[in-house]
mmCIF file with all atom_site columns, C-alpha atoms in Angstrom:
data_model
loop_
_atom_site.group_PDB
_atom_site.id
_atom_site.type_symbol
_atom_site.label_atom_id
_atom_site.label_alt_id
_atom_site.label_comp_id
_atom_site.label_asym_id
_atom_site.label_entity_id
_atom_site.label_seq_id
_atom_site.pdbx_PDB_ins_code
_atom_site.Cartn_x
_atom_site.Cartn_y
_atom_site.Cartn_z
_atom_site.occupancy
_atom_site.B_iso_or_equiv
_atom_site.pdbx_formal_charge
_atom_site.auth_seq_id
_atom_site.auth_comp_id
_atom_site.auth_asym_id
_atom_site.auth_atom_id
_atom_site.pdbx_PDB_model_num
ATOM 1   C CA . UNK J 1 1   ? 103.695 112.749 25.131  1.00 72.00 ? 854  UNK J CA 1
ATOM 2   C CA . UNK J 1 2   ? 104.452 114.562 21.878  1.00 82.00 ? 855  UNK J CA 1
ATOM 3   C CA . UNK J 1 3   ? 106.638 117.682 22.336  1.00 91.00 ? 856  UNK J CA 1
ATOM 4   C CA . UNK J 1 4   ? 107.115 120.733 20.170  1.00 95.00 ? 857  UNK J CA 1
ATOM 5   C CA . UNK J 1 5   ? 110.679 121.604 19.206  1.00 95.00 ? 858  UNK J CA 1
ATOM 6   C CA . UNK J 1 6   ? 111.661 123.772 16.214  1.00 97.00 ? 859  UNK J CA 1
ATOM 7   C CA . UNK J 1 7   ? 115.018 125.508 15.850  1.00 97.00 ? 860  UNK J CA 1
ATOM 8   C CA . UNK J 1 8   ? 116.650 127.244 12.913  1.00 98.00 ? 861  UNK J CA 1
ATOM 9   C CA . UNK J 1 9   ? 120.317 128.016 12.277  1.00 97.00 ? 862  UNK J CA 1
ATOM 10  C CA . UNK J 1 10  ? 122.601 128.732 9.345   1.00 98.00 ? 863  UNK J CA 1
ATOM 11  C CA . UNK J 1 11  ? 125.663 126.918 8.092   1.00 98.00 ? 864  UNK J CA 1
ATOM 12  C CA . UNK J 1 12  ? 128.214 129.581 6.941   1.00 98.00 ? 865  UNK J CA 1
ATOM 13  C CA . UNK J 1 13  ? 131.574 129.524 5.335   1.00 97.00 ? 866  UNK J CA 1
ATOM 14  C CA . UNK J 1 14  ? 132.659 132.306 7.696   1.00 96.00 ? 867  UNK J CA 1
ATOM 15  C CA . UNK J 1 15  ? 132.313 129.878 10.611  1.00 97.00 ? 868  UNK J CA 1
ATOM 16  C CA . UNK J 1 16  ? 134.590 127.396 8.776   1.00 96.00 ? 869  UNK J CA 1
ATOM 17  C CA . UNK J 1 17  ? 131.783 125.029 7.839   1.00 97.00 ? 870  UNK J CA 1
ATOM 18  C CA . UNK J 1 18  ? 130.709 123.616 4.524   1.00 98.00 ? 871  UNK J CA 1
ATOM 19  C CA . UNK J 1 19  ? 127.444 122.370 2.975   1.00 98.00 ? 872  UNK J CA 1
ATOM 20  C CA . UNK J 1 20  ? 129.094 119.166 1.809   1.00 98.00 ? 873  UNK J CA 1
ATOM 21  C CA . UNK J 1 21  ? 130.484 118.256 5.258   1.00 98.00 ? 874  UNK J CA 1
ATOM 22  C CA . UNK J 1 22  ? 127.126 118.952 6.919   1.00 98.00 ? 875  UNK J CA 1
ATOM 23  C CA . UNK J 1 23  ? 125.193 116.902 4.365   1.00 98.00 ? 876  UNK J CA 1
ATOM 24  C CA . UNK J 1 24  ? 127.541 113.947 4.662   1.00 98.00 ? 877  UNK J CA 1
ATOM 25  C CA . UNK J 1 25  ? 127.338 114.077 8.441   1.00 98.00 ? 878  UNK J CA 1
ATOM 26  C CA . UNK J 1 26  ? 123.572 114.267 8.422   1.00 97.00 ? 879  UNK J CA 1
ATOM 27  C CA . UNK J 1 27  ? 123.014 111.317 6.061   1.00 97.00 ? 880  UNK J CA 1
ATOM 28  C CA . UNK J 1 28  ? 126.026 109.239 7.142   1.00 97.00 ? 881  UNK J CA 1
ATOM 29  C CA . UNK J 1 29  ? 127.612 109.233 3.695   1.00 98.00 ? 882  UNK J CA 1
ATOM 30  C CA . UNK J 1 30  ? 130.800 110.112 1.889   1.00 98.00 ? 883  UNK J CA 1
ATOM 31  C CA . UNK J 1 31  ? 130.815 113.363 -0.126  1.00 98.00 ? 884  UNK J CA 1
ATOM 32  C CA . UNK J 1 32  ? 133.893 114.678 -1.915  1.00 98.00 ? 885  UNK J CA 1
ATOM 33  C CA . UNK J 1 33  ? 133.981 118.484 -1.833  1.00 98.00 ? 886  UNK J CA 1
ATOM 34  C CA . UNK J 1 34  ? 134.860 119.551 -5.373  1.00 98.00 ? 887  UNK J CA 1
ATOM 35  C CA . UNK J 1 35  ? 135.734 123.131 -4.371  1.00 97.00 ? 888  UNK J CA 1
ATOM 36  C CA . UNK J 1 36  ? 138.275 122.210 -1.698  1.00 97.00 ? 889  UNK J CA 1
ATOM 37  C CA . UNK J 1 37  ? 139.149 118.679 -2.785  1.00 98.00 ? 890  UNK J CA 1
ATOM 38  C CA . UNK J 1 38  ? 138.435 117.469 0.804   1.00 97.00 ? 891  UNK J CA 1
ATOM 39  C CA . UNK J 1 39  ? 136.497 114.205 1.218   1.00 98.00 ? 892  UNK J CA 1
ATOM 40  C CA . UNK J 1 40  ? 133.947 114.099 4.028   1.00 98.00 ? 893  UNK J CA 1
ATOM 41  C CA . UNK J 1 41  ? 133.339 110.481 5.114   1.00 98.00 ? 894  UNK J CA 1
ATOM 42  C CA . UNK J 1 42  ? 130.744 109.725 7.812   1.00 98.00 ? 895  UNK J CA 1
ATOM 43  C CA . UNK J 1 43  ? 129.735 106.239 6.614   1.00 97.00 ? 896  UNK J CA 1
ATOM 44  C CA . UNK J 1 44  ? 130.505 104.789 10.062  1.00 96.00 ? 897  UNK J CA 1
ATOM 45  C CA . UNK J 1 45  ? 128.078 107.172 11.756  1.00 95.00 ? 898  UNK J CA 1
ATOM 46  C CA . UNK J 1 46  ? 125.044 105.432 13.176  1.00 94.00 ? 899  UNK J CA 1
ATOM 47  C CA . UNK J 1 47  ? 121.531 106.561 13.876  1.00 94.00 ? 900  UNK J CA 1
ATOM 48  C CA . UNK J 1 48  ? 120.287 107.767 10.455  1.00 96.00 ? 901  UNK J CA 1
ATOM 49  C CA . UNK J 1 49  ? 116.881 106.212 9.907   1.00 97.00 ? 902  UNK J CA 1
ATOM 50  C CA . UNK J 1 50  ? 115.930 107.900 6.693   1.00 97.00 ? 903  UNK J CA 1
ATOM 51  C CA . UNK J 1 51  ? 117.431 110.395 4.202   1.00 98.00 ? 904  UNK J CA 1
ATOM 52  C CA . UNK J 1 52  ? 116.130 111.884 0.968   1.00 98.00 ? 905  UNK J CA 1
ATOM 53  C CA . UNK J 1 53  ? 116.285 114.975 -1.232  1.00 98.00 ? 906  UNK J CA 1
ATOM 54  C CA . UNK J 1 54  ? 113.200 116.959 -2.136  1.00 98.00 ? 907  UNK J CA 1
ATOM 55  C CA . UNK J 1 55  ? 113.340 119.525 -4.886  1.00 98.00 ? 908  UNK J CA 1
ATOM 56  C CA . UNK J 1 56  ? 110.969 121.508 -7.133  1.00 97.00 ? 909  UNK J CA 1
ATOM 57  C CA . UNK J 1 57  ? 109.761 119.474 -10.125 1.00 95.00 ? 910  UNK J CA 1
ATOM 58  C CA . UNK J 1 58  ? 111.420 121.935 -12.505 1.00 94.00 ? 911  UNK J CA 1
ATOM 59  C CA . UNK J 1 59  ? 114.822 121.610 -10.841 1.00 97.00 ? 912  UNK J CA 1
ATOM 60  C CA . UNK J 1 60  ? 117.762 120.088 -12.713 1.00 97.00 ? 913  UNK J CA 1
ATOM 61  C CA . UNK J 1 61  ? 118.588 116.449 -11.984 1.00 97.00 ? 914  UNK J CA 1
ATOM 62  C CA . UNK J 1 62  ? 121.744 117.387 -10.036 1.00 98.00 ? 915  UNK J CA 1
ATOM 63  C CA . UNK J 1 63  ? 119.512 119.091 -7.489  1.00 98.00 ? 916  UNK J CA 1
ATOM 64  C CA . UNK J 1 64  ? 117.878 115.767 -6.601  1.00 97.00 ? 917  UNK J CA 1
ATOM 65  C CA . UNK J 1 65  ? 121.004 114.004 -5.240  1.00 98.00 ? 918  UNK J CA 1
ATOM 66  C CA . UNK J 1 66  ? 122.821 114.935 -2.061  1.00 98.00 ? 919  UNK J CA 1
ATOM 67  C CA . UNK J 1 67  ? 126.439 115.150 -3.248  1.00 98.00 ? 920  UNK J CA 1
ATOM 68  C CA . UNK J 1 68  ? 125.744 117.006 -6.493  1.00 98.00 ? 921  UNK J CA 1
ATOM 69  C CA . UNK J 1 69  ? 123.295 119.397 -4.826  1.00 98.00 ? 922  UNK J CA 1
ATOM 70  C CA . UNK J 1 70  ? 125.544 120.582 -2.032  1.00 98.00 ? 923  UNK J CA 1
ATOM 71  C CA . UNK J 1 71  ? 128.631 120.683 -4.281  1.00 98.00 ? 924  UNK J CA 1
ATOM 72  C CA . UNK J 1 72  ? 126.609 122.971 -6.560  1.00 98.00 ? 925  UNK J CA 1
ATOM 73  C CA . UNK J 1 73  ? 125.890 125.174 -3.567  1.00 98.00 ? 926  UNK J CA 1
ATOM 74  C CA . UNK J 1 74  ? 129.589 125.355 -2.637  1.00 98.00 ? 927  UNK J CA 1
ATOM 75  C CA . UNK J 1 75  ? 130.659 126.155 -6.185  1.00 98.00 ? 928  UNK J CA 1
ATOM 76  C CA . UNK J 1 76  ? 127.935 128.795 -6.698  1.00 98.00 ? 929  UNK J CA 1
ATOM 77  C CA . UNK J 1 77  ? 128.650 130.750 -3.525  1.00 97.00 ? 930  UNK J CA 1
ATOM 78  C CA . UNK J 1 78  ? 131.810 132.803 -3.948  1.00 95.00 ? 931  UNK J CA 1
ATOM 79  C CA . UNK J 1 79  ? 131.916 134.935 -0.791  1.00 96.00 ? 932  UNK J CA 1
ATOM 80  C CA . UNK J 1 80  ? 134.213 134.054 2.065   1.00 95.00 ? 933  UNK J CA 1
ATOM 81  C CA . UNK J 1 81  ? 131.319 134.719 4.483   1.00 96.00 ? 934  UNK J CA 1
ATOM 82  C CA . UNK J 1 82  ? 128.694 132.988 2.365   1.00 97.00 ? 935  UNK J CA 1
ATOM 83  C CA . UNK J 1 83  ? 125.529 131.659 4.063   1.00 97.00 ? 936  UNK J CA 1
ATOM 84  C CA . UNK J 1 84  ? 125.402 128.180 2.508   1.00 98.00 ? 937  UNK J CA 1
ATOM 85  C CA . UNK J 1 85  ? 122.537 126.366 4.196   1.00 98.00 ? 938  UNK J CA 1
ATOM 86  C CA . UNK J 1 86  ? 119.477 127.210 6.216   1.00 98.00 ? 939  UNK J CA 1
ATOM 87  C CA . UNK J 1 87  ? 118.930 124.258 8.603   1.00 98.00 ? 940  UNK J CA 1
ATOM 88  C CA . UNK J 1 88  ? 115.834 123.390 10.632  1.00 98.00 ? 941  UNK J CA 1
ATOM 89  C CA . UNK J 1 89  ? 115.834 120.859 13.486  1.00 98.00 ? 942  UNK J CA 1
ATOM 90  C CA . UNK J 1 90  ? 112.511 119.447 14.645  1.00 97.00 ? 943  UNK J CA 1
ATOM 91  C CA . UNK J 1 91  ? 111.370 116.869 17.175  1.00 96.00 ? 944  UNK J CA 1
ATOM 92  C CA . UNK J 1 92  ? 109.214 114.114 15.712  1.00 97.00 ? 945  UNK J CA 1
ATOM 93  C CA . UNK J 1 93  ? 106.369 112.571 17.634  1.00 95.00 ? 946  UNK J CA 1
ATOM 94  C CA . UNK J 1 94  ? 107.515 109.257 19.101  1.00 94.00 ? 947  UNK J CA 1
ATOM 95  C CA . UNK J 1 95  ? 103.867 108.130 19.090  1.00 94.00 ? 948  UNK J CA 1
ATOM 96  C CA . UNK J 1 96  ? 104.067 107.814 15.283  1.00 96.00 ? 949  UNK J CA 1
ATOM 97  C CA . UNK J 1 97  ? 105.747 105.094 13.237  1.00 96.00 ? 950  UNK J CA 1
ATOM 98  C CA . UNK J 1 98  ? 108.764 105.856 11.097  1.00 97.00 ? 951  UNK J CA 1
ATOM 99  C CA . UNK J 1 99  ? 106.628 105.831 7.973   1.00 97.00 ? 952  UNK J CA 1
ATOM 100 C CA . UNK J 1 100 ? 104.099 108.207 9.540   1.00 98.00 ? 953  UNK J CA 1
ATOM 101 C CA . UNK J 1 101 ? 106.865 110.557 10.584  1.00 98.00 ? 954  UNK J CA 1
ATOM 102 C CA . UNK J 1 102 ? 108.321 110.398 7.056   1.00 98.00 ? 955  UNK J CA 1
ATOM 103 C CA . UNK J 1 103 ? 104.989 111.424 5.602   1.00 98.00 ? 956  UNK J CA 1
ATOM 104 C CA . UNK J 1 104 ? 104.559 114.166 8.158   1.00 98.00 ? 957  UNK J CA 1
ATOM 105 C CA . UNK J 1 105 ? 108.023 115.614 7.413   1.00 98.00 ? 958  UNK J CA 1
ATOM 106 C CA . UNK J 1 106 ? 107.601 115.378 3.633   1.00 98.00 ? 959  UNK J CA 1
ATOM 107 C CA . UNK J 1 107 ? 104.205 117.125 3.676   1.00 98.00 ? 960  UNK J CA 1
ATOM 108 C CA . UNK J 1 108 ? 105.557 119.946 5.853   1.00 98.00 ? 961  UNK J CA 1
ATOM 109 C CA . UNK J 1 109 ? 108.740 120.483 3.779   1.00 98.00 ? 962  UNK J CA 1
ATOM 110 C CA . UNK J 1 110 ? 106.810 120.362 0.481   1.00 98.00 ? 963  UNK J CA 1
ATOM 111 C CA . UNK J 1 111 ? 104.309 122.965 1.603   1.00 98.00 ? 964  UNK J CA 1
ATOM 112 C CA . UNK J 1 112 ? 106.644 125.465 3.299   1.00 98.00 ? 965  UNK J CA 1
ATOM 113 C CA . UNK J 1 113 ? 109.921 125.120 1.424   1.00 98.00 ? 966  UNK J CA 1
ATOM 114 C CA . UNK J 1 114 ? 109.741 123.245 -1.889  1.00 98.00 ? 967  UNK J CA 1
ATOM 115 C CA . UNK J 1 115 ? 106.833 125.389 -3.082  1.00 98.00 ? 968  UNK J CA 1
ATOM 116 C CA . UNK J 1 116 ? 109.021 128.470 -2.447  1.00 97.00 ? 969  UNK J CA 1
ATOM 117 C CA . UNK J 1 117 ? 111.630 127.075 -4.810  1.00 98.00 ? 970  UNK J CA 1
ATOM 118 C CA . UNK J 1 118 ? 114.095 125.581 -2.303  1.00 98.00 ? 971  UNK J CA 1
ATOM 119 C CA . UNK J 1 119 ? 115.664 122.142 -2.418  1.00 98.00 ? 972  UNK J CA 1
ATOM 120 C CA . UNK J 1 120 ? 115.865 120.210 0.826   1.00 98.00 ? 973  UNK J CA 1
ATOM 121 C CA . UNK J 1 121 ? 117.702 117.281 2.324   1.00 98.00 ? 974  UNK J CA 1
ATOM 122 C CA . UNK J 1 122 ? 115.783 115.659 5.095   1.00 98.00 ? 975  UNK J CA 1
ATOM 123 C CA . UNK J 1 123 ? 117.344 113.263 7.590   1.00 98.00 ? 976  UNK J CA 1
ATOM 124 C CA . UNK J 1 124 ? 115.537 111.412 10.388  1.00 98.00 ? 977  UNK J CA 1
ATOM 125 C CA . UNK J 1 125 ? 117.804 110.485 13.251  1.00 97.00 ? 978  UNK J CA 1
ATOM 126 C CA . UNK J 1 126 ? 117.226 107.969 15.997  1.00 95.00 ? 979  UNK J CA 1
ATOM 127 C CA . UNK J 1 127 ? 117.519 109.027 19.611  1.00 89.00 ? 980  UNK J CA 1
ATOM 128 C CA . UNK J 1 128 ? 120.989 109.349 21.064  1.00 78.00 ? 981  UNK J CA 1
ATOM 129 C CA . UNK J 1 129 ? 121.889 105.949 22.633  1.00 72.00 ? 982  UNK J CA 1
ATOM 130 C CA . UNK J 1 130 ? 122.907 107.773 25.859  1.00 69.00 ? 983  UNK J CA 1
ATOM 131 C CA . UNK J 1 131 ? 119.821 110.028 25.935  1.00 61.00 ? 984  UNK J CA 1
ATOM 132 C CA . UNK J 1 132 ? 116.022 109.869 25.918  1.00 65.00 ? 985  UNK J CA 1
ATOM 133 C CA . UNK J 1 133 ? 114.871 107.012 23.754  1.00 66.00 ? 986  UNK J CA 1
ATOM 134 C CA . UNK J 1 134 ? 111.863 109.005 22.651  1.00 72.00 ? 987  UNK J CA 1
ATOM 135 C CA . UNK J 1 135 ? 114.023 111.763 21.131  1.00 86.00 ? 988  UNK J CA 1
ATOM 136 C CA . UNK J 1 136 ? 113.502 110.921 17.464  1.00 94.00 ? 989  UNK J CA 1
ATOM 137 C CA . UNK J 1 137 ? 114.280 114.061 15.472  1.00 96.00 ? 990  UNK J CA 1
ATOM 138 C CA . UNK J 1 138 ? 114.922 115.393 11.999  1.00 98.00 ? 991  UNK J CA 1
ATOM 139 C CA . UNK J 1 139 ? 117.318 117.783 10.271  1.00 98.00 ? 992  UNK J CA 1
ATOM 140 C CA . UNK J 1 140 ? 116.134 119.714 7.226   1.00 98.00 ? 993  UNK J CA 1
ATOM 141 C CA . UNK J 1 141 ? 118.918 121.281 5.204   1.00 98.00 ? 994  UNK J CA 1
ATOM 142 C CA . UNK J 1 142 ? 117.615 123.977 2.859   1.00 98.00 ? 995  UNK J CA 1
ATOM 143 C CA . UNK J 1 143 ? 119.188 125.873 -0.012  1.00 98.00 ? 996  UNK J CA 1
ATOM 144 C CA . UNK J 1 144 ? 119.344 129.623 0.540   1.00 98.00 ? 997  UNK J CA 1
ATOM 145 C CA . UNK J 1 145 ? 118.478 130.288 -3.078  1.00 98.00 ? 998  UNK J CA 1
ATOM 146 C CA . UNK J 1 146 ? 115.631 129.328 -5.265  1.00 98.00 ? 999  UNK J CA 1
ATOM 147 C CA . UNK J 1 147 ? 116.272 126.681 -7.921  1.00 97.00 ? 1000 UNK J CA 1
ATOM 148 C CA . UNK J 1 148 ? 114.866 126.901 -11.434 1.00 96.00 ? 1001 UNK J CA 1
ATOM 149 C CA . UNK J 1 149 ? 115.384 124.670 -14.449 1.00 96.00 ? 1002 UNK J CA 1
ATOM 150 C CA . UNK J 1 150 ? 118.505 126.771 -15.182 1.00 95.00 ? 1003 UNK J CA 1
ATOM 151 C CA . UNK J 1 151 ? 119.959 126.385 -11.707 1.00 97.00 ? 1004 UNK J CA 1
ATOM 152 C CA . UNK J 1 152 ? 120.234 128.778 -8.764  1.00 98.00 ? 1005 UNK J CA 1
ATOM 153 C CA . UNK J 1 153 ? 118.802 132.309 -8.930  1.00 97.00 ? 1006 UNK J CA 1
ATOM 154 C CA . UNK J 1 154 ? 121.307 135.103 -8.518  1.00 95.00 ? 1007 UNK J CA 1
ATOM 155 C CA . UNK J 1 155 ? 119.232 137.011 -5.971  1.00 95.00 ? 1008 UNK J CA 1
ATOM 156 C CA . UNK J 1 156 ? 118.389 135.494 -2.585  1.00 96.00 ? 1009 UNK J CA 1
ATOM 157 C CA . UNK J 1 157 ? 114.784 136.153 -1.394  1.00 95.00 ? 1010 UNK J CA 1
ATOM 158 C CA . UNK J 1 158 ? 115.077 138.607 1.508   1.00 92.00 ? 1011 UNK J CA 1
ATOM 159 C CA . UNK J 1 159 ? 111.729 137.619 3.018   1.00 95.00 ? 1012 UNK J CA 1
ATOM 160 C CA . UNK J 1 160 ? 113.070 134.188 3.888   1.00 96.00 ? 1013 UNK J CA 1
ATOM 161 C CA . UNK J 1 161 ? 114.919 135.879 6.765   1.00 94.00 ? 1014 UNK J CA 1
ATOM 162 C CA . UNK J 1 162 ? 111.915 137.813 8.072   1.00 96.00 ? 1015 UNK J CA 1
ATOM 163 C CA . UNK J 1 163 ? 110.550 137.127 11.526  1.00 96.00 ? 1016 UNK J CA 1
ATOM 164 C CA . UNK J 1 164 ? 107.053 136.794 10.041  1.00 97.00 ? 1017 UNK J CA 1
ATOM 165 C CA . UNK J 1 165 ? 108.236 134.063 7.690   1.00 97.00 ? 1018 UNK J CA 1
ATOM 166 C CA . UNK J 1 166 ? 109.923 132.172 10.551  1.00 97.00 ? 1019 UNK J CA 1
ATOM 167 C CA . UNK J 1 167 ? 106.723 132.425 12.523  1.00 97.00 ? 1020 UNK J CA 1
ATOM 168 C CA . UNK J 1 168 ? 104.804 130.923 9.590   1.00 97.00 ? 1021 UNK J CA 1
ATOM 169 C CA . UNK J 1 169 ? 107.238 128.022 9.500   1.00 98.00 ? 1022 UNK J CA 1
ATOM 170 C CA . UNK J 1 170 ? 107.017 127.440 13.232  1.00 97.00 ? 1023 UNK J CA 1
ATOM 171 C CA . UNK J 1 171 ? 103.227 127.565 13.264  1.00 98.00 ? 1024 UNK J CA 1
ATOM 172 C CA . UNK J 1 172 ? 103.084 125.383 10.167  1.00 98.00 ? 1025 UNK J CA 1
ATOM 173 C CA . UNK J 1 173 ? 105.131 122.664 11.886  1.00 98.00 ? 1026 UNK J CA 1
ATOM 174 C CA . UNK J 1 174 ? 102.695 122.608 14.769  1.00 97.00 ? 1027 UNK J CA 1
ATOM 175 C CA . UNK J 1 175 ? 99.753  122.393 12.373  1.00 97.00 ? 1028 UNK J CA 1
ATOM 176 C CA . UNK J 1 176 ? 101.272 119.469 10.474  1.00 97.00 ? 1029 UNK J CA 1
ATOM 177 C CA . UNK J 1 177 ? 102.185 117.640 13.655  1.00 97.00 ? 1030 UNK J CA 1
ATOM 178 C CA . UNK J 1 178 ? 98.670  118.019 15.115  1.00 97.00 ? 1031 UNK J CA 1
ATOM 179 C CA . UNK J 1 179 ? 97.104  116.849 11.881  1.00 97.00 ? 1032 UNK J CA 1
ATOM 180 C CA . UNK J 1 180 ? 99.343  113.722 11.787  1.00 96.00 ? 1033 UNK J CA 1
ATOM 181 C CA . UNK J 1 181 ? 98.590  112.991 15.448  1.00 97.00 ? 1034 UNK J CA 1
ATOM 182 C CA . UNK J 1 182 ? 94.869  113.332 14.826  1.00 96.00 ? 1035 UNK J CA 1
ATOM 183 C CA . UNK J 1 183 ? 95.037  111.022 11.795  1.00 96.00 ? 1036 UNK J CA 1
ATOM 184 C CA . UNK J 1 184 ? 96.931  108.466 13.891  1.00 95.00 ? 1037 UNK J CA 1
ATOM 185 C CA . UNK J 1 185 ? 94.206  108.773 16.580  1.00 95.00 ? 1038 UNK J CA 1
ATOM 186 C CA . UNK J 1 186 ? 96.708  110.023 19.165  1.00 94.00 ? 1039 UNK J CA 1
ATOM 187 C CA . UNK J 1 187 ? 95.050  112.460 21.574  1.00 93.00 ? 1040 UNK J CA 1
ATOM 188 C CA . UNK J 1 188 ? 98.083  114.617 22.340  1.00 91.00 ? 1041 UNK J CA 1
ATOM 189 C CA . UNK J 1 189 ? 98.494  118.000 20.634  1.00 92.00 ? 1042 UNK J CA 1
ATOM 190 C CA . UNK J 1 190 ? 101.314 120.487 20.447  1.00 94.00 ? 1043 UNK J CA 1
ATOM 191 C CA . UNK J 1 191 ? 101.483 124.332 20.465  1.00 94.00 ? 1044 UNK J CA 1
ATOM 192 C CA . UNK J 1 192 ? 104.189 126.404 18.816  1.00 87.00 ? 1045 UNK J CA 1
ATOM 193 C CA . UNK J 1 193 ? 103.644 129.359 21.152  1.00 81.00 ? 1046 UNK J CA 1
ATOM 194 C CA . UNK J 1 194 ? 105.884 129.982 24.173  1.00 57.00 ? 1047 UNK J CA 1
ATOM 195 C CA . UNK J 1 195 ? 104.706 129.419 27.711  1.00 45.00 ? 1048 UNK J CA 1
ATOM 196 C CA . UNK J 1 196 ? 104.718 133.221 28.158  1.00 51.00 ? 1049 UNK J CA 1
ATOM 197 C CA . UNK J 1 197 ? 102.440 133.721 25.186  1.00 53.00 ? 1050 UNK J CA 1
ATOM 198 C CA . UNK J 1 198 ? 100.083 131.110 26.570  1.00 50.00 ? 1051 UNK J CA 1
ATOM 199 C CA . UNK J 1 199 ? 100.276 132.659 30.073  1.00 48.00 ? 1052 UNK J CA 1
ATOM 200 C CA . UNK J 1 200 ? 101.660 129.459 31.558  1.00 49.00 ? 1053 UNK J CA 1
ATOM 201 C CA . UNK J 1 201 ? 103.888 129.906 34.599  1.00 48.00 ? 1054 UNK J CA 1
ATOM 202 C CA . UNK J 1 202 ? 106.440 127.199 33.811  1.00 51.00 ? 1055 UNK J CA 1
ATOM 203 C CA . UNK J 1 203 ? 110.003 126.927 32.626  1.00 56.00 ? 1056 UNK J CA 1
ATOM 204 C CA . UNK J 1 204 ? 110.312 125.428 29.128  1.00 52.00 ? 1057 UNK J CA 1
ATOM 205 C CA . UNK J 1 205 ? 112.161 122.136 28.840  1.00 52.00 ? 1058 UNK J CA 1
ATOM 206 C CA . UNK J 1 206 ? 115.211 121.835 26.611  1.00 50.00 ? 1059 UNK J CA 1
ATOM 207 C CA . UNK J 1 207 ? 115.179 119.451 23.706  1.00 49.00 ? 1060 UNK J CA 1
ATOM 208 C CA . UNK J 1 208 ? 118.636 117.895 23.360  1.00 47.00 ? 1061 UNK J CA 1
ATOM 209 C CA . UNK J 1 209 ? 119.418 116.078 20.159  1.00 46.00 ? 1062 UNK J CA 1
ATOM 210 C CA . UNK J 1 210 ? 122.589 114.286 19.107  1.00 43.00 ? 1063 UNK J CA 1
ATOM 211 C CA . UNK J 1 211 ? 124.191 117.519 17.916  1.00 47.00 ? 1064 UNK J CA 1
ATOM 212 C CA . UNK J 1 212 ? 123.646 119.174 21.309  1.00 43.00 ? 1065 UNK J CA 1
ATOM 213 C CA . UNK J 1 213 ? 125.831 116.500 22.890  1.00 40.00 ? 1066 UNK J CA 1
ATOM 214 C CA . UNK J 1 214 ? 128.321 115.821 20.103  1.00 44.00 ? 1067 UNK J CA 1
ATOM 215 C CA . UNK J 1 215 ? 128.811 118.621 17.598  1.00 40.00 ? 1068 UNK J CA 1
ATOM 216 C CA . UNK J 1 216 ? 130.529 117.603 14.372  1.00 40.00 ? 1069 UNK J CA 1
#
């Protein structure tokens, strides 16, 4: 049956990570990091079923291509401890086709992130060959700044880090999933609330994606 999984983390320079390396790993591509001169080549990586960039209509053309977008992020952020990317990982309903899951993911990202001025890279990954074959999932890499026709805004919106905003994103994912399942005439539904909030005496299951077993 369809499961609800939604997790959020940040990719930071302080942790020794980069937006370009993460993007190349997610979409199994080669991206040359202009800031460091280091090439990140993951073209041999398997399991990427779909990848695309979504950006506000007013965004510059460079914001609509993976390598140029994340190089722009790396070049704009000057701090050694810069927060480069906000990344969301979600489980996709295995009851839906790849095309249906693409439409589900696009609609959700457009409503909750692109309308706020972010650009996003979405990657749909196949289940780990050694794991549950129903574990189709997606990574959504988000810019931490709004993008206008002139590029990134200097000030980062503080409310993007609020618990209330995160709750909206979590609830929104459940709403979009249930709508897609209903349209596909699948009877299962998901709930973003914890077992405790629903007064269910049960231990939650753990959703393990590829990154849980093999971190880049």
